[in-house]
Tab-separated table of C-alpha atoms in Angstrom:
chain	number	residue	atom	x	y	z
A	8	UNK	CA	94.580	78.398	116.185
A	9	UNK	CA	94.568	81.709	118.260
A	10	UNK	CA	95.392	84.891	116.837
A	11	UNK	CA	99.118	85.393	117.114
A	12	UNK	CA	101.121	88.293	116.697
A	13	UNK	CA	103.840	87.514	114.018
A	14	UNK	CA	106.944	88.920	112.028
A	15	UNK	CA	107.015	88.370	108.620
A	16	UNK	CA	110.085	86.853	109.173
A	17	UNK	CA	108.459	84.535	111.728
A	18	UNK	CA	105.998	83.602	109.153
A	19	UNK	CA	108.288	82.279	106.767
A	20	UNK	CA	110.319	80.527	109.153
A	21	UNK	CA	106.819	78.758	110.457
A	22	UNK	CA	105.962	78.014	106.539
A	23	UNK	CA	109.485	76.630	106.102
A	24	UNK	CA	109.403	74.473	108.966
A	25	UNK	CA	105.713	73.266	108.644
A	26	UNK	CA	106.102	72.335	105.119
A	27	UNK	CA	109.569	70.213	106.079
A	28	UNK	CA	107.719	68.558	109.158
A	29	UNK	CA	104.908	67.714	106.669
A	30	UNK	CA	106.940	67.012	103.848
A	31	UNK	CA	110.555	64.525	104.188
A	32	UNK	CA	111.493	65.994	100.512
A	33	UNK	CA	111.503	69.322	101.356
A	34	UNK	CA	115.427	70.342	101.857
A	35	UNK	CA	116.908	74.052	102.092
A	36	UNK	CA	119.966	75.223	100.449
A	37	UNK	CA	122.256	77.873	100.064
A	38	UNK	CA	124.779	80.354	102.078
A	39	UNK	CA	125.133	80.231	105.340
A	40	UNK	CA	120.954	78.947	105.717
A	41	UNK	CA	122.516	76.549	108.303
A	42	UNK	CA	123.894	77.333	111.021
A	43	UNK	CA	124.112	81.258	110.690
A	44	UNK	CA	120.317	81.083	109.943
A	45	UNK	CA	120.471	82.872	106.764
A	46	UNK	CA	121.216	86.418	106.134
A	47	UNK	CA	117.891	87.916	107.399
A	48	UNK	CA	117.146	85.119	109.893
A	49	UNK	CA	114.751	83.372	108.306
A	50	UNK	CA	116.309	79.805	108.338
A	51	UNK	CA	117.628	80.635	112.074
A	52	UNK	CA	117.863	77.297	114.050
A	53	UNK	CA	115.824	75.186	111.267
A	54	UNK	CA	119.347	73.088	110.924
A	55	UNK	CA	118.842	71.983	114.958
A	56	UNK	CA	115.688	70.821	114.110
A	57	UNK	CA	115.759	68.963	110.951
A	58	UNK	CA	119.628	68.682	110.811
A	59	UNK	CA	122.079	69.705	108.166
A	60	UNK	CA	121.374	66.655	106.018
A	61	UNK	CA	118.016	69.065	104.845
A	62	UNK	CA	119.351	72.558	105.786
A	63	UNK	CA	122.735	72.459	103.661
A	64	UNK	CA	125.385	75.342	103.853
A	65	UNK	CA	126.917	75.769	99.885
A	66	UNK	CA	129.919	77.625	99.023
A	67	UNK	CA	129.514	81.033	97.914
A	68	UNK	CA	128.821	80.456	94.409
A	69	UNK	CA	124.635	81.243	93.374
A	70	UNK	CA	124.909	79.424	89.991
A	71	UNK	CA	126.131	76.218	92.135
A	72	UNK	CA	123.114	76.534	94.560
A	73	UNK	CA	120.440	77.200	91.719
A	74	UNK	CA	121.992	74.252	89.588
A	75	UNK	CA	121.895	71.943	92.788
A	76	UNK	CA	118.067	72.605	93.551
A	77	UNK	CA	117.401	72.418	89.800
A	78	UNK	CA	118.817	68.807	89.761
A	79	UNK	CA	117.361	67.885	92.960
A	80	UNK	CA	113.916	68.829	91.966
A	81	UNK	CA	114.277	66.826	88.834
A	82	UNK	CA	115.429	63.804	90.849
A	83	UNK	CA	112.376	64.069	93.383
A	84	UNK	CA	113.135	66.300	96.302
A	85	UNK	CA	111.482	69.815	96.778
A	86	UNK	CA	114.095	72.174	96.863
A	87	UNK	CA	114.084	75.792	98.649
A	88	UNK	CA	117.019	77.450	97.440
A	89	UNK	CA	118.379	80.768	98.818
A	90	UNK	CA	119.952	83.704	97.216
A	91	UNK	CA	121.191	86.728	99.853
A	92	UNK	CA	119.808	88.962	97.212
A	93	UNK	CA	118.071	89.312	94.121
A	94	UNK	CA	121.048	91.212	92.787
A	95	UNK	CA	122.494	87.818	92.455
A	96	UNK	CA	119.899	86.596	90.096
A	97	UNK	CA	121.929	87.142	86.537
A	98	UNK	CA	124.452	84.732	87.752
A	99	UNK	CA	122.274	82.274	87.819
A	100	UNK	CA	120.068	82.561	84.550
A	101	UNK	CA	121.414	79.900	83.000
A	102	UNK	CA	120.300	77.361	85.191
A	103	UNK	CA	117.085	79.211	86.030
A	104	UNK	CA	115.927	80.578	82.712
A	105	UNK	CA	117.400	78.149	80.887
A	106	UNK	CA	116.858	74.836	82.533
A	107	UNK	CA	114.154	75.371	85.279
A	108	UNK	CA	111.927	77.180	83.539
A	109	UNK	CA	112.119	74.764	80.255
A	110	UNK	CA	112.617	71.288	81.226
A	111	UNK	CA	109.103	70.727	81.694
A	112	UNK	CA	108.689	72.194	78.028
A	113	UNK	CA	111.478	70.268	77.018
A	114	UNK	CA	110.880	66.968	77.828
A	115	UNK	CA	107.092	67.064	76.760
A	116	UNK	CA	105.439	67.142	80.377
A	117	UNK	CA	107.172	64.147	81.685
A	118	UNK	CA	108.773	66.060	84.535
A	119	UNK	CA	109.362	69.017	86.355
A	120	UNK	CA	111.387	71.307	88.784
A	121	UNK	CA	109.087	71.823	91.358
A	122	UNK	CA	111.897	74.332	93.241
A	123	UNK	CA	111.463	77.406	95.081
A	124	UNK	CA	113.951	80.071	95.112
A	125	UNK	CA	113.884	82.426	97.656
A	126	UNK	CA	115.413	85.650	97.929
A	127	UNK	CA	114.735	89.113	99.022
A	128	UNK	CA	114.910	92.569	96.961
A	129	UNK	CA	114.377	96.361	97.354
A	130	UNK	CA	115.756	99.267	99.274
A	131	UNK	CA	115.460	100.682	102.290
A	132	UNK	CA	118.945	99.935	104.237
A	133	UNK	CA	121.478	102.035	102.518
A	134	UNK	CA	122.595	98.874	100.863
A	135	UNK	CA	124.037	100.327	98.090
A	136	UNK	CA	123.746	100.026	94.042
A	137	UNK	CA	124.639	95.749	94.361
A	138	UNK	CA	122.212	95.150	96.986
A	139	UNK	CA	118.947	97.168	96.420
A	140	UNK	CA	117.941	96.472	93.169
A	141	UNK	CA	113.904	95.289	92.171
A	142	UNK	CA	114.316	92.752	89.680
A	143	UNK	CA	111.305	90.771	89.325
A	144	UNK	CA	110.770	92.148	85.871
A	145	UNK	CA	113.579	89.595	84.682
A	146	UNK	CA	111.732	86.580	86.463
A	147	UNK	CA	108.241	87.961	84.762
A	148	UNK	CA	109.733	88.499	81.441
A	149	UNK	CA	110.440	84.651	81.799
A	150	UNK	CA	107.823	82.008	80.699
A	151	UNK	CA	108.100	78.975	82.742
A	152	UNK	CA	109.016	80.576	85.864
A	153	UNK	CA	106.110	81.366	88.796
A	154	UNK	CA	106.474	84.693	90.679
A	155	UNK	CA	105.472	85.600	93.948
A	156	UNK	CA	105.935	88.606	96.092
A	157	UNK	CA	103.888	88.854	99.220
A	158	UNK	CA	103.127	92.215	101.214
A	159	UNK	CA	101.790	91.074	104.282
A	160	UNK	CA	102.751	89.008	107.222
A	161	UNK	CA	100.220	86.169	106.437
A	162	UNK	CA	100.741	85.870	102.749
A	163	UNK	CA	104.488	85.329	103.736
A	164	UNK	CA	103.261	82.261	105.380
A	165	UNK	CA	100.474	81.663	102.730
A	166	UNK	CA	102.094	82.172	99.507
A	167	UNK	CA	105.563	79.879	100.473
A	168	UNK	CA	103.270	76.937	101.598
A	169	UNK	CA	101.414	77.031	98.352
A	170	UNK	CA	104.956	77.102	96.350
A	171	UNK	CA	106.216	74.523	97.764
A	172	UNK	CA	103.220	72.340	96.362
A	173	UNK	CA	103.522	73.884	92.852
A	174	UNK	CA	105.149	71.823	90.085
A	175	UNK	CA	107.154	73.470	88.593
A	176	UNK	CA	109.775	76.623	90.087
A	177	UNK	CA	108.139	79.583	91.972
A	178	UNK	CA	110.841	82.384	92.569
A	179	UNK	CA	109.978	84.217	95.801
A	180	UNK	CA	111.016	87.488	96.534
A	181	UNK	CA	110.844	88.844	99.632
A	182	UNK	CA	111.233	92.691	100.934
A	183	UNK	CA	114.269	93.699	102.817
A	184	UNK	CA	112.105	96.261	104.521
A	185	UNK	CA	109.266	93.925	105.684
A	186	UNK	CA	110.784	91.386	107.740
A	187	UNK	CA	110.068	93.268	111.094
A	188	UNK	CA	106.952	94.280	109.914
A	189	UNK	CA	104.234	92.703	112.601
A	190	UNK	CA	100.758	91.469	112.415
A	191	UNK	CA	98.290	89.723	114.403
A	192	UNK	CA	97.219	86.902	112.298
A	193	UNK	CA	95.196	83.761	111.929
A	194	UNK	CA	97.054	81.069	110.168
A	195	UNK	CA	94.349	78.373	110.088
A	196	UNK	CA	91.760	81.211	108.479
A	197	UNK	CA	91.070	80.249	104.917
A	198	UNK	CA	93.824	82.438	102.319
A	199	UNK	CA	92.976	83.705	99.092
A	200	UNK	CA	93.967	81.362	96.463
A	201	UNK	CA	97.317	81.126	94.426
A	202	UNK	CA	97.423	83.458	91.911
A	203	UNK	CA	94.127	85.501	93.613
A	204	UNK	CA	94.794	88.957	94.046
A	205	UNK	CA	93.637	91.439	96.781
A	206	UNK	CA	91.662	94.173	97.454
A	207	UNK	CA	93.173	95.717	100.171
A	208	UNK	CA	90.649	98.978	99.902
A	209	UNK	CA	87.953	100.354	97.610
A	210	UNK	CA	86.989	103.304	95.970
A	211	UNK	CA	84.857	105.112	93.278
A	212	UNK	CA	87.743	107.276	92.195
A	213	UNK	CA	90.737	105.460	90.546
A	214	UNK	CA	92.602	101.792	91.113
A	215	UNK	CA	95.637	101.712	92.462
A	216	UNK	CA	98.146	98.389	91.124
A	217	UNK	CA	100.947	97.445	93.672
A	218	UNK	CA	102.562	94.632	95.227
A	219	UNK	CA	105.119	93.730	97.986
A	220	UNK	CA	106.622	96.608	100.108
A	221	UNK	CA	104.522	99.864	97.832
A	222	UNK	CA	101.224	98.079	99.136
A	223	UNK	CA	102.196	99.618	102.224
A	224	UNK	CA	103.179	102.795	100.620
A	225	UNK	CA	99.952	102.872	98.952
A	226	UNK	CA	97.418	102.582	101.638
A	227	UNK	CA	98.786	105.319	103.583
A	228	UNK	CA	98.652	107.250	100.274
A	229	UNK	CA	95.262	106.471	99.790
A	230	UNK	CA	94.402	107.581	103.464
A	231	UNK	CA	95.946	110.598	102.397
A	232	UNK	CA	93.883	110.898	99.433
A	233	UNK	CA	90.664	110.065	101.291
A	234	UNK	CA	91.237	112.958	103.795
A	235	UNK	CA	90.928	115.099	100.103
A	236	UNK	CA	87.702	113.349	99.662
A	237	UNK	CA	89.707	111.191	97.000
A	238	UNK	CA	88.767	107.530	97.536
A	239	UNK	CA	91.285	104.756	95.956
A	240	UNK	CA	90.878	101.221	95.392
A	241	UNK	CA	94.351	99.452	96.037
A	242	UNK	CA	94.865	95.925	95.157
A	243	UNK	CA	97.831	94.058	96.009
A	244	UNK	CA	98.503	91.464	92.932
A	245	UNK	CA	100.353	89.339	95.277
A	246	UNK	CA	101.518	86.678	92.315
A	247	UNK	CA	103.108	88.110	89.232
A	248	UNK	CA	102.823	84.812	87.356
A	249	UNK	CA	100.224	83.820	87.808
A	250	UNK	CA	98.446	87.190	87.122
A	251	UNK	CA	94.575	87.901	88.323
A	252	UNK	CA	94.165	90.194	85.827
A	253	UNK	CA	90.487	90.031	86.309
A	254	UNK	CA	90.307	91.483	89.211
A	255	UNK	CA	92.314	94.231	87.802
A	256	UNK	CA	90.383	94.731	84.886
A	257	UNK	CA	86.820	94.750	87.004
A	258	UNK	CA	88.023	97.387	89.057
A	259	UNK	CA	89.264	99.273	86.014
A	260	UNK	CA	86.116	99.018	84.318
A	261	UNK	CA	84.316	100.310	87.502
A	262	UNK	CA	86.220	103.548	88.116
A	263	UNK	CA	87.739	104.414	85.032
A	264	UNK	CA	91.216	105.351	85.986
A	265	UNK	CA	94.183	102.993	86.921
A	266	UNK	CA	97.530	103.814	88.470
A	267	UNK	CA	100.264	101.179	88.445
A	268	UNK	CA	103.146	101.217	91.269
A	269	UNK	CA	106.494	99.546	91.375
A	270	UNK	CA	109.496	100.092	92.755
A	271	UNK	CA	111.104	98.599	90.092
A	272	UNK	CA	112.979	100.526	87.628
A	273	UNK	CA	110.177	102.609	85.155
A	274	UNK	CA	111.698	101.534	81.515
A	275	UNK	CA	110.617	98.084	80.613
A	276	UNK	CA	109.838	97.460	84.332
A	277	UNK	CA	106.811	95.523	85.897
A	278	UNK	CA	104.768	99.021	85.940
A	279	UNK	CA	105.393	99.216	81.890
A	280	UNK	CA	103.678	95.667	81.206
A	281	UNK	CA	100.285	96.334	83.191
A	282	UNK	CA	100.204	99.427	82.188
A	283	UNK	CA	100.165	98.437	78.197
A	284	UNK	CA	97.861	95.690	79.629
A	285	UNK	CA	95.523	97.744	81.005
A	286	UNK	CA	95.437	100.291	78.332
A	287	UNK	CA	94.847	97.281	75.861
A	288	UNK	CA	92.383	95.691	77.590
A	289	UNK	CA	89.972	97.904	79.351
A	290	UNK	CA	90.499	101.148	77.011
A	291	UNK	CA	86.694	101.509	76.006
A	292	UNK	CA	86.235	101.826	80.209
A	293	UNK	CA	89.298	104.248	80.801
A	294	UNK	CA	88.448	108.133	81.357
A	295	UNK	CA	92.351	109.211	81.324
A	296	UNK	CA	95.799	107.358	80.154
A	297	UNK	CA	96.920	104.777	82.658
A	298	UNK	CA	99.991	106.292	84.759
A	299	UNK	CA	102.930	104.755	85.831
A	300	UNK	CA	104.834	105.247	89.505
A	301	UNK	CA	107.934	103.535	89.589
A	302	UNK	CA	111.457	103.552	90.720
A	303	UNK	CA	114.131	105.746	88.824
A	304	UNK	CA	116.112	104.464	85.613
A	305	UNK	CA	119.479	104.815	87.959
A	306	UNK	CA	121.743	102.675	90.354
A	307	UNK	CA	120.337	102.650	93.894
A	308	UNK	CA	122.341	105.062	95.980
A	309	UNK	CA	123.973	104.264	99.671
A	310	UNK	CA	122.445	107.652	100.638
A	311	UNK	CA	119.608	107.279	102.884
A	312	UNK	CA	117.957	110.188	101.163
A	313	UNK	CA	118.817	109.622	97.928
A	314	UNK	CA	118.038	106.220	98.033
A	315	UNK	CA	114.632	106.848	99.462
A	316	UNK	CA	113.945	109.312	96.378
A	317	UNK	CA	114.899	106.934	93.784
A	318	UNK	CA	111.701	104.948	94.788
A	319	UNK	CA	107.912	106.024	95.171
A	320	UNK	CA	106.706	106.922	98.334
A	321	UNK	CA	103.438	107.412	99.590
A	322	UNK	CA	103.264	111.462	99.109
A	323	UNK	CA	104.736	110.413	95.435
A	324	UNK	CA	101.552	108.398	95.356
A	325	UNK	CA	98.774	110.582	96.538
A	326	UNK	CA	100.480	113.978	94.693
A	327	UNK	CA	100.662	111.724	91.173
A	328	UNK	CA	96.896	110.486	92.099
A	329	UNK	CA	95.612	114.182	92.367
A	330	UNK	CA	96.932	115.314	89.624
A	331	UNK	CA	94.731	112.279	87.522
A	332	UNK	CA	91.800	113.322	89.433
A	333	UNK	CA	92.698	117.599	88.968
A	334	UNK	CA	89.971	119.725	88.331
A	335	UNK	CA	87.801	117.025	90.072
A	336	UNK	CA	88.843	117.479	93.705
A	337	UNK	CA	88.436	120.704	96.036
A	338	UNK	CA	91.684	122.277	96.749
């Protein structure tokens, strides 16, 4: 295939419908996925191809949706089940935390969910406090359940075609802010493997940790940084669980200083549990504490500005990396 210049909407839309054309058991569900197209257009005119027997329009109710794809995954089918927002996510715990991510446990390996549920998480348009919230740490903090939260145009493609062959449920969060985001991409070029992560850039100085949307945020910090004569290695982690902490821990060992960004909350967050990883496991190769950059321990305002300072940014980033590295770099 040609290079092709796509949205990372467009490239979840493409994984959707290539897996369904390749695949009879693969069904979508949820609000308004039909024939609305789903709230951020990803499902948009999927029901006209494969009809509304596999692209099904639920009632408003998220615990109804999540139940459904649990039992249809149980019963053979390859559910991809759709949540407006990650907000939604406690309502459906029960039937997520407590049945999809145990029945395989529970009924001693003979069967699984293999489900995905997507949905999409983050700030970045004045949402409000309901609708801008990062909580993958609850999904993480959940054994059983397979995260994955892709940065890039073709990982959005990449990472949902390898969920929908996993065996058991992969929750899939997607960034509100990314979904115009374009790239030119090769989709028949070989992807790193599930549960690989990246190395988007390298550098002597210090790691950077990151995933989804603060990838982004990261690179231009570390362009920033590198004008300073401060060169970062940033890798994108791509899949929670699984983790690739071995790449983590190489590049740890290498440079001697780690930085961890989320823009999920700081306490208890995503940032907190690498962090404690890191420090645990590579602390005989670590020249200064590991640092955390992370969102604030508040509700996510409707204020553009406030909103935007409740989460790291990429001068956050580079200011937080310099002072790690002060003493060491020219003013």
């Amino acid at each position: 295939m040609a290079l092709q210049e796509l949205t990372y909407r467009d490239a979840l839309r493409k994984a959707l419908a290539d897996a369904m054309t390749e695949n009879p058991d693969v069904v979508i569900l949820g609000e308004e996925v039909g024939r609305y197209g789903g709230a951020y257009g990803v499902t948009k005119d999927l029901i006209k191809e494969f009809g509304a027997e596999r692209v099904i329009d639920t009632p408003i109710s998220e615990p109804a949706i999540v139940g459904a794809a649990v039992g249809a995954a149980m019963t053979g089918l390859r559910p991809v089940a759709e949540l407006m927002y990650v907000d939604f996510i406690g309502m459906t715990m029960d039937q997520l935390a407590n049945q999809a991510a145990k029945i395989r446990y529970m009924f001693g390996g003979q069967i699984g969910v293999p489900m995905v549920l997507r949905t999409q998480g983050g700030t970045g348009r004045s949402a409000g406090a309901q609708h801008s919230q990062s909580l993958e740490a609850y999904v993480m903090h959940t054994p059983g359940l397979r995260l994955a939260m892709p940065a890039t145009v073709a990982d959005a493609y990449h990472l949902l075609r390898m969920a929908l062959t996993k065996p058991d449920p992969v929750v899939f969060i997607e960034h509100k802010a990314l979904y115009t985001m374009k790239e030119t991409v090769d989709l028949d070029a070989e992807p790193l493997a599930w549960g690989k992560a990246a190395v988007r850039r390298e550098g002597r100085d210090l790691v950077i940790v990151t995933y989804s949307r603060q990838l982004h945020y990261c690179l231009e910090a570390a362009r920033q940084l590198s004008a300073r004569g401060v060169e970062a290695t940033v890798i994108d982690i791509r899949t929670l669980n699984p983790l690739d902490f071995d790449t983590i821990r190489a590049h740890v060992e290498r440079t001697g200083r780690a930085m961890v960004v989320s823009e999920g909350v700081m306490t208890a967050g995503v940032a907190a549990e690498l962090s404690a990883r890191i420090t645990e496991e590579c602390f005989d190769f670590l020249e200064d504490p590991v640092v955390r950059v992370a969102g604030e321990d508040i509700p996510i305002s409707v204020s553009t500005a406030l909103e935007a300072g409740s989460v790291p940014g990429p001068q956050l980033i580079a200011d937080t990396a310099l002072r790690m590295l002060a003493g060491r770099v020219p003013a």
